[in-house]
Amino acid sequence: TDTKRTRVKLPSGAKKVLPSFCRAMVGLVAGGGRVEKPLLKAGRAYFKYKAKRKCWPVVRGVAMNPVEHPHGGGNHQHIGMPSTIRRDASHGRKVGLIAARRTGRIRGTRVIVAKSDKE
């Protein structure tokens, strides 16, 4: 046509007028919503991550032995030292909150004052 417009009827039933030089694919992505279903058991998680990389299961440091992790060991599962660590610590020691500027719960809210309120 001279107007160089194309009328498209979408799956919702709506009609849309687009320039004729536009390119598009209309429809749904295959497999959408697959990740929303819960895994429910460890075996499914095992096979899911087995195909990807070694990132499962995740073991806590306090559950390990002291030769395996800086938080390991002791008669109870506790870290036993501050979990914050300095930036220049050696690589094996650098676990937990690395070079934390602050820790703990964020309490209170900052009130942002608009420019019109200041005047």
mmCIF file of C-alpha atoms in Angstrom:
data_model
loop_
_atom_site.group_PDB
_atom_site.id
_atom_site.type_symbol
_atom_site.label_atom_id
_atom_site.label_comp_id
_atom_site.label_asym_id
_atom_site.label_seq_id
_atom_site.Cartn_x
_atom_site.Cartn_y
_atom_site.Cartn_z
ATOM 1 C CA THR A 1 0.000 0.000 0.000
ATOM 2 C CA ASP A 2 0.964 3.640 -0.327
ATOM 3 C CA THR A 3 0.653 4.254 3.423
ATOM 4 C CA LYS A 4 3.267 1.556 4.198
ATOM 5 C CA ARG A 5 1.217 0.329 7.178
ATOM 6 C CA THR A 6 0.216 -3.224 8.082
ATOM 7 C CA ARG A 7 -2.739 -4.275 10.204
ATOM 8 C CA VAL A 8 -1.943 -7.153 12.594
ATOM 9 C CA LYS A 9 -4.450 -9.125 14.639
ATOM 10 C CA LEU A 10 -2.820 -10.185 17.913
ATOM 11 C CA PRO A 11 -3.664 -13.393 19.865
ATOM 12 C CA SER A 12 -5.598 -11.237 22.349
ATOM 13 C CA GLY A 13 -7.935 -10.211 19.533
ATOM 14 C CA ALA A 14 -6.680 -6.645 19.399
ATOM 15 C CA LYS A 15 -5.868 -5.158 16.020
ATOM 16 C CA LYS A 16 -2.704 -3.094 15.741
ATOM 17 C CA VAL A 17 -1.438 -0.944 12.884
ATOM 18 C CA LEU A 18 2.339 -1.108 12.419
ATOM 19 C CA PRO A 19 4.793 0.241 9.863
ATOM 20 C CA SER A 20 5.353 -2.353 7.139
ATOM 21 C CA PHE A 21 9.127 -2.375 7.590
ATOM 22 C CA CYS A 22 8.762 -3.629 11.204
ATOM 23 C CA ARG A 23 9.727 -7.239 11.942
ATOM 24 C CA ALA A 24 8.297 -9.141 14.872
ATOM 25 C CA MET A 25 7.450 -12.587 16.172
ATOM 26 C CA VAL A 26 4.075 -12.957 17.836
ATOM 27 C CA GLY A 27 3.492 -15.681 20.391
ATOM 28 C CA LEU A 28 4.818 -17.187 23.583
ATOM 29 C CA VAL A 29 8.295 -18.397 24.479
ATOM 30 C CA ALA A 30 8.488 -22.193 24.643
ATOM 31 C CA GLY A 31 8.894 -23.634 28.130
ATOM 32 C CA GLY A 32 7.708 -20.498 29.881
ATOM 33 C CA GLY A 33 6.925 -20.984 33.571
ATOM 34 C CA ARG A 34 9.043 -24.133 33.881
ATOM 35 C CA VAL A 35 11.129 -22.737 36.735
ATOM 36 C CA GLU A 36 8.061 -21.766 38.771
ATOM 37 C CA LYS A 37 7.296 -25.393 39.683
ATOM 38 C CA PRO A 38 8.997 -26.371 42.967
ATOM 39 C CA LEU A 39 11.680 -29.075 42.848
ATOM 40 C CA LEU A 40 10.152 -30.768 45.958
ATOM 41 C CA LYS A 41 12.976 -33.236 46.604
ATOM 42 C CA ALA A 42 16.740 -33.372 46.699
ATOM 43 C CA GLY A 43 17.050 -35.838 43.829
ATOM 44 C CA ARG A 44 15.543 -33.406 41.343
ATOM 45 C CA ALA A 45 17.862 -30.650 42.557
ATOM 46 C CA TYR A 46 20.801 -33.066 42.242
ATOM 47 C CA PHE A 47 20.107 -33.866 38.603
ATOM 48 C CA LYS A 48 19.325 -30.217 37.821
ATOM 49 C CA TYR A 49 22.712 -28.983 39.068
ATOM 50 C CA LYS A 50 24.598 -32.082 37.871
ATOM 51 C CA ALA A 51 23.959 -30.940 34.300
ATOM 52 C CA LYS A 52 25.184 -27.412 35.075
ATOM 53 C CA ARG A 53 28.225 -27.230 37.395
ATOM 54 C CA LYS A 54 29.334 -28.143 40.898
ATOM 55 C CA CYS A 55 27.259 -25.660 42.882
ATOM 56 C CA TRP A 56 25.028 -28.045 44.849
ATOM 57 C CA PRO A 57 24.705 -28.989 47.679
ATOM 58 C CA VAL A 58 25.777 -25.835 49.510
ATOM 59 C CA VAL A 59 27.401 -26.731 52.834
ATOM 60 C CA ARG A 60 27.672 -24.099 55.578
ATOM 61 C CA GLY A 61 31.137 -23.247 56.814
ATOM 62 C CA VAL A 62 30.206 -23.869 60.468
ATOM 63 C CA ALA A 63 29.233 -27.438 59.555
ATOM 64 C CA MET A 64 32.763 -28.167 58.248
ATOM 65 C CA ASN A 65 35.997 -29.109 59.952
ATOM 66 C CA PRO A 66 38.556 -26.399 60.767
ATOM 67 C CA VAL A 67 40.902 -27.648 58.009
ATOM 68 C CA GLU A 68 38.161 -27.060 55.407
ATOM 69 C CA HIS A 69 36.817 -23.630 56.377
ATOM 70 C CA PRO A 70 37.719 -20.772 58.741
ATOM 71 C CA HIS A 71 34.298 -21.051 60.425
ATOM 72 C CA GLY A 72 34.614 -24.801 60.985
ATOM 73 C CA GLY A 73 35.288 -26.789 64.128
ATOM 74 C CA GLY A 74 34.350 -26.355 67.765
ATOM 75 C CA ASN A 75 31.949 -28.227 69.973
ATOM 76 C CA HIS A 76 28.929 -26.276 68.720
ATOM 77 C CA GLN A 77 28.104 -24.888 65.301
ATOM 78 C CA HIS A 78 29.157 -21.292 65.846
ATOM 79 C CA ILE A 79 31.580 -19.043 63.990
ATOM 80 C CA GLY A 80 33.531 -18.260 67.167
ATOM 81 C CA MET A 81 34.991 -14.984 65.856
ATOM 82 C CA PRO A 82 33.632 -11.885 64.119
ATOM 83 C CA SER A 83 32.272 -12.736 60.674
ATOM 84 C CA THR A 84 33.630 -9.467 59.258
ATOM 85 C CA ILE A 85 37.084 -9.770 57.723
ATOM 86 C CA ARG A 86 39.578 -7.172 56.544
ATOM 87 C CA ARG A 87 40.177 -6.555 52.848
ATOM 88 C CA ASP A 88 43.886 -7.492 52.939
ATOM 89 C CA ALA A 89 43.335 -10.921 54.490
ATOM 90 C CA SER A 90 44.758 -13.938 52.693
ATOM 91 C CA HIS A 91 42.560 -15.737 50.175
ATOM 92 C CA GLY A 92 41.669 -18.727 52.327
ATOM 93 C CA ARG A 93 40.742 -16.536 55.284
ATOM 94 C CA LYS A 94 38.483 -14.166 53.336
ATOM 95 C CA VAL A 95 35.021 -15.584 54.095
ATOM 96 C CA GLY A 96 31.979 -13.956 55.632
ATOM 97 C CA LEU A 97 31.416 -10.210 55.438
ATOM 98 C CA ILE A 98 34.418 -8.967 53.454
ATOM 99 C CA ALA A 99 35.489 -5.400 54.300
ATOM 100 C CA ALA A 100 32.033 -4.572 55.659
ATOM 101 C CA ARG A 101 31.411 -0.869 56.131
ATOM 102 C CA ARG A 102 28.547 -1.608 58.487
ATOM 103 C CA THR A 103 26.721 -4.688 59.755
ATOM 104 C CA GLY A 104 23.448 -5.468 61.473
ATOM 105 C CA ARG A 105 19.878 -4.558 60.748
ATOM 106 C CA ILE A 106 19.112 -1.334 58.928
ATOM 107 C CA ARG A 107 17.018 0.602 61.423
ATOM 108 C CA GLY A 108 15.027 3.736 60.707
ATOM 109 C CA THR A 109 14.352 5.381 57.366
ATOM 110 C CA ARG A 110 15.967 8.329 55.688
ATOM 111 C CA VAL A 111 13.461 11.073 54.997
ATOM 112 C CA ILE A 112 14.083 12.645 51.587
ATOM 113 C CA VAL A 113 13.114 16.310 51.645
ATOM 114 C CA ALA A 114 11.937 17.732 48.326
ATOM 115 C CA LYS A 115 13.317 21.024 47.044
ATOM 116 C CA SER A 116 9.911 22.690 47.265
ATOM 117 C CA ASP A 117 9.726 21.884 51.009
ATOM 118 C CA LYS A 118 13.096 23.503 51.734
ATOM 119 C CA GLU A 119 12.091 26.908 50.386
#
